[in-house]
Amino acid sequence: MTADSTSSAESWSLATRWLAECVETHTACCADQNDSPWFPTRLLDLGDIQIDGATIRLIQTSNEDAISGPYCTLSHCWGKAHFIQLNERTSSSLRLGISIEQMPVTFRDAIAMTKRLGIRYIWIDSLCIIQDSHSDWLHEAGLMHKIYSHSYCNISASASVDSSEGLFRSRNPLILQSNQIDVCVADVDPSHQHVRCDIFDYFFWLNNLLHCTINKRGWVFQERLLAPRVLHFGKEQLMWECRARDACESYPYGLPPLYDAQIYTNFKALDPKVYVKKMASQGRQMSAEDATYRIWNALVRAYSQALLTVPGDKLIALSGLAKRMMSTINDDYVAGMWRKRLAAALSWQVSAQEQVDGSPSSRPTSYRAPTWSWASVDGMIQTEGTEEKGLTIRVEDVKLEYATEDITGIITGGWLDLTGPLRPMRLTQFDNGASKRWYMVIQDVLVRPQDESLEAHDRLGPILHFDIPPPGDDSFEKDNNEKRLFFMACRKPSDDNEYIPLLLLRLADVDKKHFERFGVAISGVGDGQEMLLADVEEEVKSTFPCLRYEDGLHTIRII
């Protein structure tokens, strides 16, 4: 590649080659297009693609008799730019037709690219969803899985912070060239003086695609995954993603094996068979069912590192992907998790009590999800394994209430009944000589190695991962005094894994005996684990707050 701009004929020629090969030869990428034709509620009609028209108009697809052919979609960051949107005031003019010049630069570029592809229609969220109608927004949000899955190609303004920056960028073409070096090997192989080696940036795909501006936006996460193919307009080059291939101008025929084996690549291949094959190449064997749950866990981890302008969008901005997974997994979707493996999934944790931008993790002021769901927290989520072996808890029942009939959308309330070994505790801060950290306390004893000959910094107890940071040193004083803090061990230690997760629970309603989750602790051999697993006298266990107590186990309700 020698062009100094991503708008060059050379770049465009490569993009159309990727698209043609995908449409003609990639069966997985064309699966949705083989279904009966489907169109979004509204589209932008670009008119005769052979004519350089100056206007476009918004159409209601159900009212158009002659609509046919594919449509493109656009992923873009709204940012702080002011641009035309569909609302009650602009609806009439958009339907009659407006000048393309009234559009922001990114929209104009996307329209031009769509017409160059020979496509007459494009879907842009801000112009195809009525922005001042909550009911229309809810309806259209519930169709995202179809809107993007049936798209011919998703155009992604990957490097732009808002719609004023456009798709294209100038660049130094030298950055696209492969790097090689002659390494002197005479000392290790006398038969050769030099060997030519390729130089790879191990984090190339991570830095150029995953960390680009648009992929930090929560809504774009599912747009990128649902569309059969995405053409990214990056800061330095065009990049391509489809269900069969990742490519870019530096590697136009596909990523080298070094990149192709990374977890960052093949992101759009949600097929469990693809995942199983990838894991097998790394020496890890698993079933297709396990692969499906692992794929979802990977999606949750990645999604939790994207940001949302409206915190309440957490679940609905993922609903399209949930619907997509529901077609391949024989399971019920519950608040961002799956019913069959729900017990194993409950011990998720928030990494460093942080969000991806470095701010502290938080729970939104308005209700969004039960505390047992990762969706109740804004923070970088680490999911627990999906294996059920060794579990000491079981989910008895789940009840969720929704804003609409869409069970993948907005949740207005809910609870979970969980059976397991409930134990009381207190929490305290203690200076171990190296740092001040939180410790669990059982029967007035710090949970940590009890060998007093050890130095204080070698007597560390379980690691506590709070869902949100405690606001101060006395954060748990009231709960400690009122004996509201409890924990429940989720697994037994095993030869394969000596570490066990413990749900940290707070009795939120004494009368109703409702608990809230506020974190998870990880305990290993040698950190006082025996104190956590020690049995308690029957007459004492039977007094712990719960819905019912049977066979030494407590059934509690977590809200």
mmCIF file with all atom_site columns, N, CA and C in Angstrom, residues 337-348 384-388 391-396 416 418-419 490-491 501 503:
data_model
loop_
_atom_site.group_PDB
_atom_site.id
_atom_site.type_symbol
_atom_site.label_atom_id
_atom_site.label_alt_id
_atom_site.label_comp_id
_atom_site.label_asym_id
_atom_site.label_entity_id
_atom_site.label_seq_id
_atom_site.pdbx_PDB_ins_code
_atom_site.Cartn_x
_atom_site.Cartn_y
_atom_site.Cartn_z
_atom_site.occupancy
_atom_site.B_iso_or_equiv
_atom_site.pdbx_formal_charge
_atom_site.auth_seq_id
_atom_site.auth_comp_id
_atom_site.auth_asym_id
_atom_site.auth_atom_id
_atom_site.pdbx_PDB_model_num
ATOM 1  N N  . MET A 1 337 ? -27.185 -13.377 32.288 1.00 0.00 ? 337 MET A N  1
ATOM 2  C CA . MET A 1 337 ? -26.598 -14.673 32.606 1.00 0.00 ? 337 MET A CA 1
ATOM 3  C C  . MET A 1 337 ? -27.524 -15.772 32.075 1.00 0.00 ? 337 MET A C  1
ATOM 4  N N  . TRP A 1 338 ? -27.145 -17.039 32.297 1.00 0.00 ? 338 TRP A N  1
ATOM 5  C CA . TRP A 1 338 ? -27.917 -18.160 31.764 1.00 0.00 ? 338 TRP A CA 1
ATOM 6  C C  . TRP A 1 338 ? -28.304 -19.100 32.895 1.00 0.00 ? 338 TRP A C  1
ATOM 7  N N  . ARG A 1 339 ? -29.560 -19.553 32.871 1.00 0.00 ? 339 ARG A N  1
ATOM 8  C CA . ARG A 1 339 ? -30.150 -20.264 34.006 1.00 0.00 ? 339 ARG A CA 1
ATOM 9  C C  . ARG A 1 339 ? -29.424 -21.569 34.357 1.00 0.00 ? 339 ARG A C  1
ATOM 10 N N  . LYS A 1 340 ? -29.077 -22.383 33.363 1.00 0.00 ? 340 LYS A N  1
ATOM 11 C CA . LYS A 1 340 ? -28.490 -23.692 33.654 1.00 0.00 ? 340 LYS A CA 1
ATOM 12 C C  . LYS A 1 340 ? -27.157 -23.575 34.398 1.00 0.00 ? 340 LYS A C  1
ATOM 13 N N  . ARG A 1 341 ? -26.379 -22.573 34.072 1.00 0.00 ? 341 ARG A N  1
ATOM 14 C CA . ARG A 1 341 ? -25.064 -22.402 34.699 1.00 0.00 ? 341 ARG A CA 1
ATOM 15 C C  . ARG A 1 341 ? -25.047 -21.216 35.660 1.00 0.00 ? 341 ARG A C  1
ATOM 16 N N  . LEU A 1 342 ? -26.212 -20.826 36.131 1.00 0.00 ? 342 LEU A N  1
ATOM 17 C CA . LEU A 1 342 ? -26.316 -19.605 36.936 1.00 0.00 ? 342 LEU A CA 1
ATOM 18 C C  . LEU A 1 342 ? -25.551 -19.717 38.253 1.00 0.00 ? 342 LEU A C  1
ATOM 19 N N  . ALA A 1 343 ? -25.632 -20.864 38.909 1.00 0.00 ? 343 ALA A N  1
ATOM 20 C CA . ALA A 1 343 ? -24.929 -21.023 40.187 1.00 0.00 ? 343 ALA A CA 1
ATOM 21 C C  . ALA A 1 343 ? -23.428 -20.819 40.017 1.00 0.00 ? 343 ALA A C  1
ATOM 22 N N  . ALA A 1 344 ? -22.880 -21.377 38.937 1.00 0.00 ? 344 ALA A N  1
ATOM 23 C CA . ALA A 1 344 ? -21.445 -21.226 38.688 1.00 0.00 ? 344 ALA A CA 1
ATOM 24 C C  . ALA A 1 344 ? -21.084 -19.793 38.330 1.00 0.00 ? 344 ALA A C  1
ATOM 25 N N  . ALA A 1 345 ? -22.031 -19.075 37.718 1.00 0.00 ? 345 ALA A N  1
ATOM 26 C CA . ALA A 1 345 ? -21.745 -17.717 37.232 1.00 0.00 ? 345 ALA A CA 1
ATOM 27 C C  . ALA A 1 345 ? -21.861 -16.648 38.305 1.00 0.00 ? 345 ALA A C  1
ATOM 28 N N  . LEU A 1 346 ? -22.443 -16.985 39.463 1.00 0.00 ? 346 LEU A N  1
ATOM 29 C CA . LEU A 1 346 ? -22.723 -15.962 40.478 1.00 0.00 ? 346 LEU A CA 1
ATOM 30 C C  . LEU A 1 346 ? -21.473 -15.359 41.106 1.00 0.00 ? 346 LEU A C  1
ATOM 31 N N  . SER A 1 347 ? -20.342 -16.033 41.007 1.00 0.00 ? 347 SER A N  1
ATOM 32 C CA . SER A 1 347 ? -19.132 -15.538 41.678 1.00 0.00 ? 347 SER A CA 1
ATOM 33 C C  . SER A 1 347 ? -18.268 -14.669 40.771 1.00 0.00 ? 347 SER A C  1
ATOM 34 N N  . TRP A 1 348 ? -18.904 -13.910 39.872 1.00 0.00 ? 348 TRP A N  1
ATOM 35 C CA . TRP A 1 348 ? -18.191 -12.897 39.090 1.00 0.00 ? 348 TRP A CA 1
ATOM 36 C C  . TRP A 1 348 ? -17.579 -11.866 40.047 1.00 0.00 ? 348 TRP A C  1
ATOM 37 N N  . GLU A 1 384 ? -16.508 -15.935 36.348 1.00 0.00 ? 384 GLU A N  1
ATOM 38 C CA . GLU A 1 384 ? -16.028 -17.199 36.902 1.00 0.00 ? 384 GLU A CA 1
ATOM 39 C C  . GLU A 1 384 ? -16.240 -18.292 35.865 1.00 0.00 ? 384 GLU A C  1
ATOM 40 N N  . GLY A 1 385 ? -15.506 -19.402 35.985 1.00 0.00 ? 385 GLY A N  1
ATOM 41 C CA . GLY A 1 385 ? -15.670 -20.525 35.077 1.00 0.00 ? 385 GLY A CA 1
ATOM 42 C C  . GLY A 1 385 ? -17.089 -21.065 35.093 1.00 0.00 ? 385 GLY A C  1
ATOM 43 N N  . THR A 1 386 ? -17.452 -21.795 34.061 1.00 0.00 ? 386 THR A N  1
ATOM 44 C CA . THR A 1 386 ? -18.816 -22.291 33.928 1.00 0.00 ? 386 THR A CA 1
ATOM 45 C C  . THR A 1 386 ? -18.977 -23.713 34.469 1.00 0.00 ? 386 THR A C  1
ATOM 46 N N  . GLU A 1 387 ? -17.892 -24.327 34.957 1.00 0.00 ? 387 GLU A N  1
ATOM 47 C CA . GLU A 1 387 ? -17.970 -25.701 35.421 1.00 0.00 ? 387 GLU A CA 1
ATOM 48 C C  . GLU A 1 387 ? -18.849 -25.819 36.668 1.00 0.00 ? 387 GLU A C  1
ATOM 49 N N  . GLU A 1 388 ? -19.656 -26.865 36.735 1.00 0.00 ? 388 GLU A N  1
ATOM 50 C CA . GLU A 1 388 ? -20.538 -27.083 37.866 1.00 0.00 ? 388 GLU A CA 1
ATOM 51 C C  . GLU A 1 388 ? -19.938 -28.022 38.905 1.00 0.00 ? 388 GLU A C  1
ATOM 52 N N  . LEU A 1 391 ? -19.580 -27.478 43.078 1.00 0.00 ? 391 LEU A N  1
ATOM 53 C CA . LEU A 1 391 ? -20.416 -26.387 43.585 1.00 0.00 ? 391 LEU A CA 1
ATOM 54 C C  . LEU A 1 391 ? -21.055 -26.777 44.913 1.00 0.00 ? 391 LEU A C  1
ATOM 55 N N  . THR A 1 392 ? -21.110 -25.832 45.832 1.00 0.00 ? 392 THR A N  1
ATOM 56 C CA . THR A 1 392 ? -21.780 -26.044 47.120 1.00 0.00 ? 392 THR A CA 1
ATOM 57 C C  . THR A 1 392 ? -23.056 -25.219 47.218 1.00 0.00 ? 392 THR A C  1
ATOM 58 N N  . ILE A 1 393 ? -23.423 -24.561 46.138 1.00 0.00 ? 393 ILE A N  1
ATOM 59 C CA . ILE A 1 393 ? -24.650 -23.760 46.100 1.00 0.00 ? 393 ILE A CA 1
ATOM 60 C C  . ILE A 1 393 ? -25.514 -24.236 44.940 1.00 0.00 ? 393 ILE A C  1
ATOM 61 N N  . ARG A 1 394 ? -26.798 -23.985 45.051 1.00 0.00 ? 394 ARG A N  1
ATOM 62 C CA . ARG A 1 394 ? -27.697 -24.267 43.920 1.00 0.00 ? 394 ARG A CA 1
ATOM 63 C C  . ARG A 1 394 ? -28.794 -23.203 43.888 1.00 0.00 ? 394 ARG A C  1
ATOM 64 N N  . VAL A 1 395 ? -29.183 -22.843 42.681 1.00 0.00 ? 395 VAL A N  1
ATOM 65 C CA . VAL A 1 395 ? -30.243 -21.848 42.493 1.00 0.00 ? 395 VAL A CA 1
ATOM 66 C C  . VAL A 1 395 ? -31.582 -22.575 42.489 1.00 0.00 ? 395 VAL A C  1
ATOM 67 N N  . GLU A 1 396 ? -32.447 -22.198 43.412 1.00 0.00 ? 396 GLU A N  1
ATOM 68 C CA . GLU A 1 396 ? -33.759 -22.837 43.522 1.00 0.00 ? 396 GLU A CA 1
ATOM 69 C C  . GLU A 1 396 ? -34.786 -22.190 42.594 1.00 0.00 ? 396 GLU A C  1
ATOM 70 N N  . LEU A 1 416 ? -33.535 -13.868 43.487 1.00 0.00 ? 416 LEU A N  1
ATOM 71 C CA . LEU A 1 416 ? -33.013 -15.212 43.262 1.00 0.00 ? 416 LEU A CA 1
ATOM 72 C C  . LEU A 1 416 ? -32.997 -15.936 44.598 1.00 0.00 ? 416 LEU A C  1
ATOM 73 N N  . LEU A 1 418 ? -31.337 -18.875 46.651 1.00 0.00 ? 418 LEU A N  1
ATOM 74 C CA . LEU A 1 418 ? -30.091 -19.629 46.588 1.00 0.00 ? 418 LEU A CA 1
ATOM 75 C C  . LEU A 1 418 ? -29.939 -20.487 47.838 1.00 0.00 ? 418 LEU A C  1
ATOM 76 N N  . THR A 1 419 ? -29.586 -21.762 47.652 1.00 0.00 ? 419 THR A N  1
ATOM 77 C CA . THR A 1 419 ? -29.355 -22.669 48.770 1.00 0.00 ? 419 THR A CA 1
ATOM 78 C C  . THR A 1 419 ? -27.867 -22.971 48.885 1.00 0.00 ? 419 THR A C  1
ATOM 79 N N  . CYS A 1 490 ? -19.011 -20.971 47.594 1.00 0.00 ? 490 CYS A N  1
ATOM 80 C CA . CYS A 1 490 ? -19.650 -21.424 46.348 1.00 0.00 ? 490 CYS A CA 1
ATOM 81 C C  . CYS A 1 490 ? -19.140 -22.778 45.864 1.00 0.00 ? 490 CYS A C  1
ATOM 82 N N  . ARG A 1 491 ? -17.916 -23.125 46.248 1.00 0.00 ? 491 ARG A N  1
ATOM 83 C CA . ARG A 1 491 ? -17.315 -24.377 45.784 1.00 0.00 ? 491 ARG A CA 1
ATOM 84 C C  . ARG A 1 491 ? -16.514 -25.026 46.896 1.00 0.00 ? 491 ARG A C  1
ATOM 85 N N  . PRO A 1 501 ? -14.420 -19.490 45.658 1.00 0.00 ? 501 PRO A N  1
ATOM 86 C CA . PRO A 1 501 ? -15.065 -18.176 45.750 1.00 0.00 ? 501 PRO A CA 1
ATOM 87 C C  . PRO A 1 501 ? -16.119 -18.176 46.851 1.00 0.00 ? 501 PRO A C  1
ATOM 88 N N  . LEU A 1 503 ? -19.420 -15.806 48.194 1.00 0.00 ? 503 LEU A N  1
ATOM 89 C CA . LEU A 1 503 ? -20.288 -14.654 48.004 1.00 0.00 ? 503 LEU A CA 1
ATOM 90 C C  . LEU A 1 503 ? -20.340 -13.846 49.292 1.00 0.00 ? 503 LEU A C  1
#
